[in-house]
Amino acid sequence: MKKHNFYAGPSILPQFTLDETIKAIENFAGTGLSLMEISHRSKEFVAVMDEAVALFKELLSIPEGYSVIFLGGGASLQFAMVPFNLMRSKAAYLNTGEWASKALKEARFFGEVVEVASSKDKMFSYIPKGWTVPEDADYFHITTNNTIYGTEIRQDFDCKVPLVADMSSDIFSRPIDVSKYALIYGGAQKNLAPAGVTFVIIRNDILGKVERPIPTMLKYQTHIDKESMFNTPPCVPVFAALQTLKWLKSKGGVAEMEKINIKKAALLYDEIDRNPLFKGTVATEDRSLMNICFVMEEKYIQFEKEFLDLAAARGLVGLKGHRSVGGFRASTYNALPIESVQALVDAMKEFENMKA
Ligand SMILES: *Cc1c(COP(=O)(O)O)cnc(C)c1O
């Protein structure tokens, strides 16, 4: 049976990415060797790294003066690397979810952290509005998409201090104005590649301003200078990321992706709002296009498991909400086709006919 993959991460990848990666694992670039057993310094792999960086810059229209690097350690290591490299004494954070909270917690190891606003009072179900960033902060950190609770900041905005964004779960889902950001990072396992590689986009002029010594591997400049080859990069995930970027380009790039993502999300949110069995969990204006969270109405709450079973029988997998939220979460990343969203909507209607 065809599976409809709604997992939040690691998550669905384009079939093209899987096919090309499988081929390269068998015989990489006609070398007669597997992608897994060839030197990262071979000309074939260096070409992969170079092309991945070039396509990354092209698809996001990254201006001059920025570097793109690929690292290990996940987005979680960036929670520490960002303050290690950028914080002199003080940084500001917007607390919009569990990942944002974790980033903020790590920053406290390096100096004073100002939480400019938080939506923790209502289980991170909205994006706080009307906050101000202290002008003496070394940077301001936001998490554009709240993967766990399903809210999203979809507008780039101007910021007087360098703006840093965790875009783990919505990178490449829409066009972004990179010039408004000083640094953007994310784990690749949500919208780009298998787990194991982390991307970082850095405006070069923000580096070199802190006094503290930084260990070599944790210093952005090391990886910029060595073009992500200071040590062995995660070769297979980088190769897979390149395939996803090629697929993205063939589909018309991020502007086209955004149109499809808006359609997919509207299809599901409309059904959540219409169907008397279900309800959304976050403020309507802050709804994420990538992670759509919903629960059963009070009256039907005992049927949660039964709905998941029905969904599973229809090939719909990965719909169980995060353990801290419960209910359901449908992740609708770039690679998820609209047919899969339609299959979920059909299952919700079928369940309504059984129960309502
Ligand atoms: C998944 C996720 C992370 C954690 O990523 P790791 O690569 O597992 O460290 C951080 N931030 C956001 C927004 C995420 O979705």
Coordinates of C-alpha atoms and ligand atoms in Angstrom, one line a residue:
M1 CA 0.0 0.0 0.0
K2 CA 1.1 3.5 -0.7
K3 CA 2.2 5.3 2.5
H4 CA 1.4 8.9 3.2
N5 CA 4.2 10.1 5.4
F6 CA 3.3 12.8 7.9
Y7 CA 6.3 12.4 10.2
A8 CA 7.7 15.6 11.7
G9 CA 11.4 14.6 11.4
P10 CA 13.2 12.8 10.1
S11 CA 10.5 13.0 7.5
I12 CA 9.4 12.6 3.9
L13 CA 12.0 13.2 1.1
P14 CA 11.4 13.5 -2.6
Q15 CA 11.4 10.2 -4.5
F16 CA 14.1 11.7 -6.7
T17 CA 16.4 12.2 -3.6
L18 CA 15.9 8.6 -2.5
D19 CA 16.5 7.2 -6.0
E20 CA 19.6 9.2 -6.7
T21 CA 21.1 8.6 -3.3
I22 CA 20.5 4.8 -3.6
K23 CA 22.3 4.9 -7.0
A24 CA 25.2 6.8 -5.6
I25 CA 25.5 4.4 -2.7
E26 CA 25.9 1.6 -5.2
N27 CA 28.1 3.4 -7.7
F28 CA 29.0 7.0 -7.1
A29 CA 29.6 9.3 -10.1
G30 CA 30.8 6.4 -12.2
T31 CA 33.8 5.7 -9.9
G32 CA 32.8 2.1 -9.2
L33 CA 32.8 2.9 -5.5
S34 CA 30.0 3.6 -3.1
L35 CA 29.4 7.2 -2.0
M36 CA 29.9 5.7 1.5
E37 CA 33.5 4.5 0.8
I38 CA 35.1 7.3 -1.2
S39 CA 37.3 10.1 0.2
H40 CA 35.6 13.4 0.9
R41 CA 38.6 14.9 -0.7
S42 CA 38.1 13.1 -4.0
K43 CA 37.3 15.4 -6.9
E44 CA 33.9 13.7 -7.3
F45 CA 32.8 14.5 -3.7
V46 CA 34.3 18.0 -3.7
A47 CA 32.1 18.7 -6.7
V48 CA 29.0 17.6 -4.7
M49 CA 29.9 19.9 -1.9
D50 CA 30.5 22.8 -4.3
E51 CA 27.3 22.3 -6.2
A52 CA 25.3 22.0 -2.9
V53 CA 26.6 25.3 -1.7
A54 CA 26.0 27.0 -5.1
L55 CA 22.4 25.7 -5.4
F56 CA 21.7 26.6 -1.8
K57 CA 22.7 30.2 -2.6
E58 CA 20.8 30.2 -5.9
L59 CA 17.5 28.9 -4.5
L60 CA 17.4 31.3 -1.6
S61 CA 18.9 34.2 -3.5
I62 CA 21.6 34.6 -0.9
P63 CA 23.4 37.9 -1.4
E64 CA 27.1 38.5 -1.6
G65 CA 28.9 38.5 1.7
Y66 CA 27.3 35.4 3.1
S67 CA 28.7 31.9 3.5
V68 CA 26.9 28.6 3.5
I69 CA 28.4 25.8 5.5
F70 CA 27.4 22.2 6.3
L71 CA 28.2 20.8 9.8
G72 CA 27.4 17.9 12.1
G73 CA 25.8 18.1 15.5
G74 CA 22.2 19.0 14.5
A75 CA 20.4 22.3 15.1
S76 CA 20.8 21.6 18.8
L77 CA 24.6 22.2 18.6
Q78 CA 23.8 25.5 16.9
F79 CA 21.9 26.5 20.1
A80 CA 25.4 26.7 21.7
M81 CA 27.5 27.7 18.6
V82 CA 25.5 30.8 18.0
P83 CA 26.1 32.4 21.4
F84 CA 29.7 31.0 21.5
N85 CA 30.5 32.9 18.3
L86 CA 28.3 35.9 18.5
M87 CA 27.5 36.9 22.1
R88 CA 29.7 39.4 23.7
S89 CA 27.6 40.0 26.8
K90 CA 23.9 40.0 26.0
A91 CA 21.4 38.4 23.6
A92 CA 17.7 38.6 23.1
Y93 CA 15.4 35.6 22.4
L94 CA 11.8 35.2 21.4
N95 CA 10.4 32.2 23.1
T96 CA 7.8 30.5 20.8
G97 CA 8.2 26.8 21.7
E98 CA 10.3 24.0 23.0
W99 CA 13.1 24.4 20.5
A100 CA 13.2 28.2 21.2
S101 CA 13.3 27.5 24.9
K102 CA 16.2 25.1 24.4
A103 CA 18.1 27.6 22.3
L104 CA 17.6 30.2 25.0
K105 CA 18.8 27.9 27.8
E106 CA 22.1 27.2 26.0
A107 CA 22.7 30.9 25.4
R108 CA 22.6 31.4 29.2
F109 CA 26.0 29.6 29.4
F110 CA 27.5 32.6 27.6
G111 CA 26.0 35.7 29.0
E112 CA 22.9 37.7 29.8
V113 CA 19.8 36.5 28.0
V114 CA 16.7 38.7 27.6
E115 CA 13.5 36.8 26.8
V116 CA 11.7 39.5 24.9
A117 CA 8.4 37.7 24.9
S118 CA 7.0 34.2 25.4
S119 CA 3.9 32.3 24.5
K120 CA 4.5 29.6 27.1
D121 CA 1.5 30.9 29.1
K122 CA -0.8 29.3 26.5
M123 CA 1.2 26.2 25.6
F124 CA 3.0 28.0 22.8
S125 CA -0.2 28.2 20.8
Y126 CA 0.4 31.7 19.3
I127 CA 3.3 34.0 18.3
P128 CA 3.7 36.9 20.8
K129 CA 3.2 40.3 19.2
G130 CA 4.3 43.8 20.1
W131 CA 7.6 43.0 21.7
T132 CA 10.7 45.2 21.5
V133 CA 14.3 44.0 21.2
P134 CA 16.9 45.8 23.4
E135 CA 19.2 47.8 21.1
D136 CA 22.3 46.7 23.0
A137 CA 21.7 43.0 22.4
D138 CA 24.4 41.4 20.3
Y139 CA 21.8 39.5 18.4
F140 CA 18.1 38.6 18.4
H141 CA 17.2 34.9 18.1
I142 CA 13.9 33.6 16.6
T143 CA 12.6 30.2 15.7
T144 CA 10.6 30.7 12.5
N145 CA 8.6 27.5 12.7
N146 CA 7.4 25.9 15.9
T147 CA 7.6 22.2 14.8
I148 CA 6.0 20.8 17.9
Y149 CA 3.1 23.1 18.5
G150 CA 2.4 24.3 14.9
T151 CA 2.9 28.0 14.8
E152 CA 5.0 29.9 12.3
I153 CA 6.5 33.4 11.7
R154 CA 6.0 33.7 8.0
Q155 CA 7.1 37.3 7.5
D156 CA 10.7 38.5 7.4
F157 CA 11.0 41.6 9.4
D158 CA 13.6 44.4 10.0
C159 CA 15.6 44.2 13.2
K160 CA 18.0 46.8 14.6
V161 CA 20.4 44.1 15.9
P162 CA 21.7 41.1 14.0
L163 CA 18.8 38.7 13.5
V164 CA 19.4 34.9 14.0
A165 CA 16.9 32.3 12.9
D166 CA 16.4 28.6 13.5
M167 CA 14.7 27.6 10.3
S168 CA 15.0 23.8 10.8
S169 CA 11.5 23.0 9.8
D170 CA 10.5 25.7 7.3
I171 CA 13.7 26.4 5.2
F172 CA 12.9 26.3 1.5
S173 CA 9.2 26.3 2.1
R174 CA 8.9 29.9 1.0
P175 CA 11.1 32.7 -0.4
I176 CA 13.0 34.5 2.4
D177 CA 14.8 37.8 2.3
V178 CA 18.2 36.5 3.6
S179 CA 19.6 40.1 3.7
K180 CA 17.4 40.7 6.8
Y181 CA 19.2 37.9 8.7
A182 CA 22.7 37.7 10.1
L183 CA 22.6 34.0 10.5
I184 CA 20.1 31.2 9.6
Y185 CA 20.6 27.6 10.7
G186 CA 18.7 24.3 10.8
G187 CA 18.9 20.5 11.0
A188 CA 18.4 19.1 7.5
Q189 CA 16.1 16.3 8.5
K190 CA 12.8 18.2 8.2
N191 CA 12.7 19.5 4.6
L192 CA 16.0 18.6 3.0
A193 CA 17.9 15.5 3.7
P194 CA 18.3 12.5 6.1
A195 CA 19.5 13.3 9.6
G196 CA 23.2 14.1 10.0
V197 CA 23.8 17.4 8.4
T198 CA 23.1 20.9 9.6
F199 CA 23.2 24.0 7.4
V200 CA 24.3 27.4 8.5
I201 CA 24.0 30.6 6.4
I202 CA 26.2 33.4 7.9
R203 CA 26.8 37.0 7.0
N204 CA 30.6 37.0 7.2
D205 CA 31.0 40.4 8.9
I206 CA 29.3 39.3 12.1
L207 CA 32.1 37.0 13.0
G208 CA 35.4 37.8 14.9
K209 CA 33.8 40.1 17.4
V210 CA 33.9 38.1 20.6
E211 CA 36.9 38.0 23.0
R212 CA 36.5 34.5 24.3
P213 CA 38.6 31.7 22.8
I214 CA 36.5 29.3 20.7
P215 CA 37.6 25.7 20.2
T216 CA 38.5 25.1 16.6
M217 CA 35.5 22.8 15.7
L218 CA 33.0 25.2 17.3
K219 CA 34.2 28.2 15.4
Y220 CA 32.3 29.2 12.3
Q221 CA 35.3 30.7 10.7
T222 CA 37.1 27.4 10.7
H223 CA 34.4 25.8 8.6
I224 CA 34.0 28.8 6.3
D225 CA 37.8 28.9 5.7
K226 CA 37.9 25.1 4.9
E227 CA 34.6 25.2 2.9
S228 CA 33.0 22.6 5.2
M229 CA 35.9 20.2 4.8
F230 CA 37.9 21.0 8.0
N231 CA 37.0 17.5 9.1
T232 CA 35.0 14.8 7.4
P233 CA 31.6 16.1 6.5
P234 CA 28.5 13.9 6.6
C235 CA 28.9 12.9 3.0
V236 CA 25.7 10.9 2.4
P237 CA 23.4 13.5 3.9
V238 CA 25.2 16.3 2.0
F239 CA 24.7 14.3 -1.3
A240 CA 21.1 13.7 -0.5
A241 CA 20.6 17.4 0.3
L242 CA 22.0 18.3 -3.1
Q243 CA 19.4 16.0 -4.8
T244 CA 16.6 17.7 -2.9
L245 CA 17.9 21.1 -4.0
K246 CA 18.0 19.9 -7.6
W247 CA 14.4 18.5 -7.3
L248 CA 13.4 21.9 -5.8
K249 CA 14.8 23.8 -8.7
S250 CA 13.1 21.5 -11.2
K251 CA 9.8 22.2 -9.4
G252 CA 10.2 26.0 -9.9
G253 CA 12.0 26.8 -6.7
V254 CA 10.8 28.2 -3.4
A255 CA 8.2 30.6 -4.8
E256 CA 6.4 27.7 -6.5
M257 CA 6.8 25.6 -3.3
E258 CA 5.2 28.3 -1.2
K259 CA 2.1 28.3 -3.5
I260 CA 1.7 24.5 -3.2
N261 CA 2.4 24.6 0.6
I262 CA -0.4 27.3 1.0
K263 CA -2.8 25.1 -1.0
K264 CA -1.9 21.9 1.0
A265 CA -2.3 23.7 4.4
A266 CA -5.6 25.3 3.4
L267 CA -7.0 22.0 2.3
L268 CA -6.3 20.5 5.8
Y269 CA -7.1 23.5 7.9
D270 CA -10.4 23.9 6.1
E271 CA -11.4 20.4 7.0
I272 CA -10.2 20.8 10.6
D273 CA -12.5 23.8 10.9
R274 CA -15.4 22.2 9.1
N275 CA -15.4 18.8 10.6
P276 CA -17.3 18.7 13.9
L277 CA -15.0 16.0 15.3
F278 CA -11.8 18.0 15.1
K279 CA -10.4 21.4 16.1
G280 CA -7.2 23.3 15.6
T281 CA -4.9 24.0 18.6
V282 CA -3.3 27.3 17.7
A283 CA -4.2 30.9 16.9
T284 CA -5.6 31.0 13.4
E285 CA -3.3 33.9 12.2
D286 CA -0.2 32.1 13.4
R287 CA -0.9 28.6 11.9
S288 CA 2.1 26.8 10.5
L289 CA 2.1 25.7 6.9
M290 CA 4.5 22.9 7.8
N291 CA 3.3 21.3 11.0
I292 CA -0.5 21.2 11.3
C293 CA -1.6 20.4 14.8
F294 CA -5.2 19.4 15.8
V295 CA -7.1 17.5 18.4
M296 CA -10.5 15.8 18.7
E297 CA -13.3 17.9 20.1
E298 CA -13.9 17.2 23.8
K299 CA -17.0 15.1 23.0
Y300 CA -15.1 12.7 20.8
I301 CA -11.8 12.6 22.7
Q302 CA -12.1 8.9 23.4
F303 CA -11.9 8.2 19.7
E304 CA -8.3 9.5 19.2
K305 CA -6.7 6.1 19.1
E306 CA -9.5 4.7 16.8
F307 CA -8.9 7.6 14.4
L308 CA -5.2 6.9 14.3
D309 CA -5.9 3.2 13.6
L310 CA -8.3 4.1 10.7
A311 CA -5.6 6.5 9.3
A312 CA -3.0 3.7 9.6
A313 CA -5.3 1.4 7.7
R314 CA -5.5 4.0 4.9
G315 CA -1.6 4.2 4.8
L316 CA -1.4 7.5 6.7
V317 CA 1.6 7.4 9.0
G318 CA 3.3 9.7 11.5
L319 CA 0.1 11.6 12.6
K320 CA 0.4 11.1 16.3
G321 CA 0.9 14.5 18.0
H322 CA 4.2 15.2 19.8
R323 CA 4.3 13.5 23.2
S324 CA 4.1 16.9 24.9
V325 CA 0.9 18.0 23.0
G326 CA -1.1 14.9 22.2
G327 CA -3.7 14.8 19.5
F328 CA -2.5 14.9 16.0
R329 CA 0.2 16.6 13.9
A330 CA 0.3 16.4 10.2
S331 CA 3.7 17.6 8.8
T332 CA 3.2 18.8 5.3
Y333 CA 6.8 19.4 4.2
N334 CA 7.8 20.2 0.6
A335 CA 8.1 16.6 -0.5
L336 CA 4.6 15.7 0.7
P337 CA 2.2 15.7 -2.3
I338 CA -1.2 17.3 -2.1
E339 CA -2.7 13.8 -2.7
S340 CA -1.5 12.7 0.7
V341 CA -3.2 15.7 2.3
Q342 CA -6.4 14.8 0.4
A343 CA -6.1 11.2 1.7
L344 CA -6.0 12.5 5.3
V345 CA -9.0 14.8 4.6
D346 CA -10.9 11.8 3.2
A347 CA -10.1 9.8 6.3
M348 CA -11.4 12.6 8.5
K349 CA -14.6 12.7 6.6
E350 CA -15.0 9.0 6.7
F351 CA -14.5 9.1 10.5
E352 CA -17.1 11.9 10.8
N353 CA -19.6 9.7 8.9
M354 CA -18.9 6.8 11.4
K355 CA -19.2 8.9 14.6
A356 CA -21.1 12.1 14.2
Ligands
LIG1 C1 14.0 19.4 15.0 C2 14.3 20.8 15.4 C3 15.5 21.1 16.1 C4 16.4 20.1 16.6 O1 17.2 19.6 15.6 P1 18.3 18.5 15.8 O2 18.9 18.5 14.5 O3 17.6 17.2 16.2 O4 19.2 19.0 16.9 C5 15.7 22.4 16.4 N1 14.8 23.4 16.1 C6 13.7 23.1 15.4 C7 12.8 24.3 15.0 C8 13.4 21.8 15.0 O5 12.3 21.6 14.3

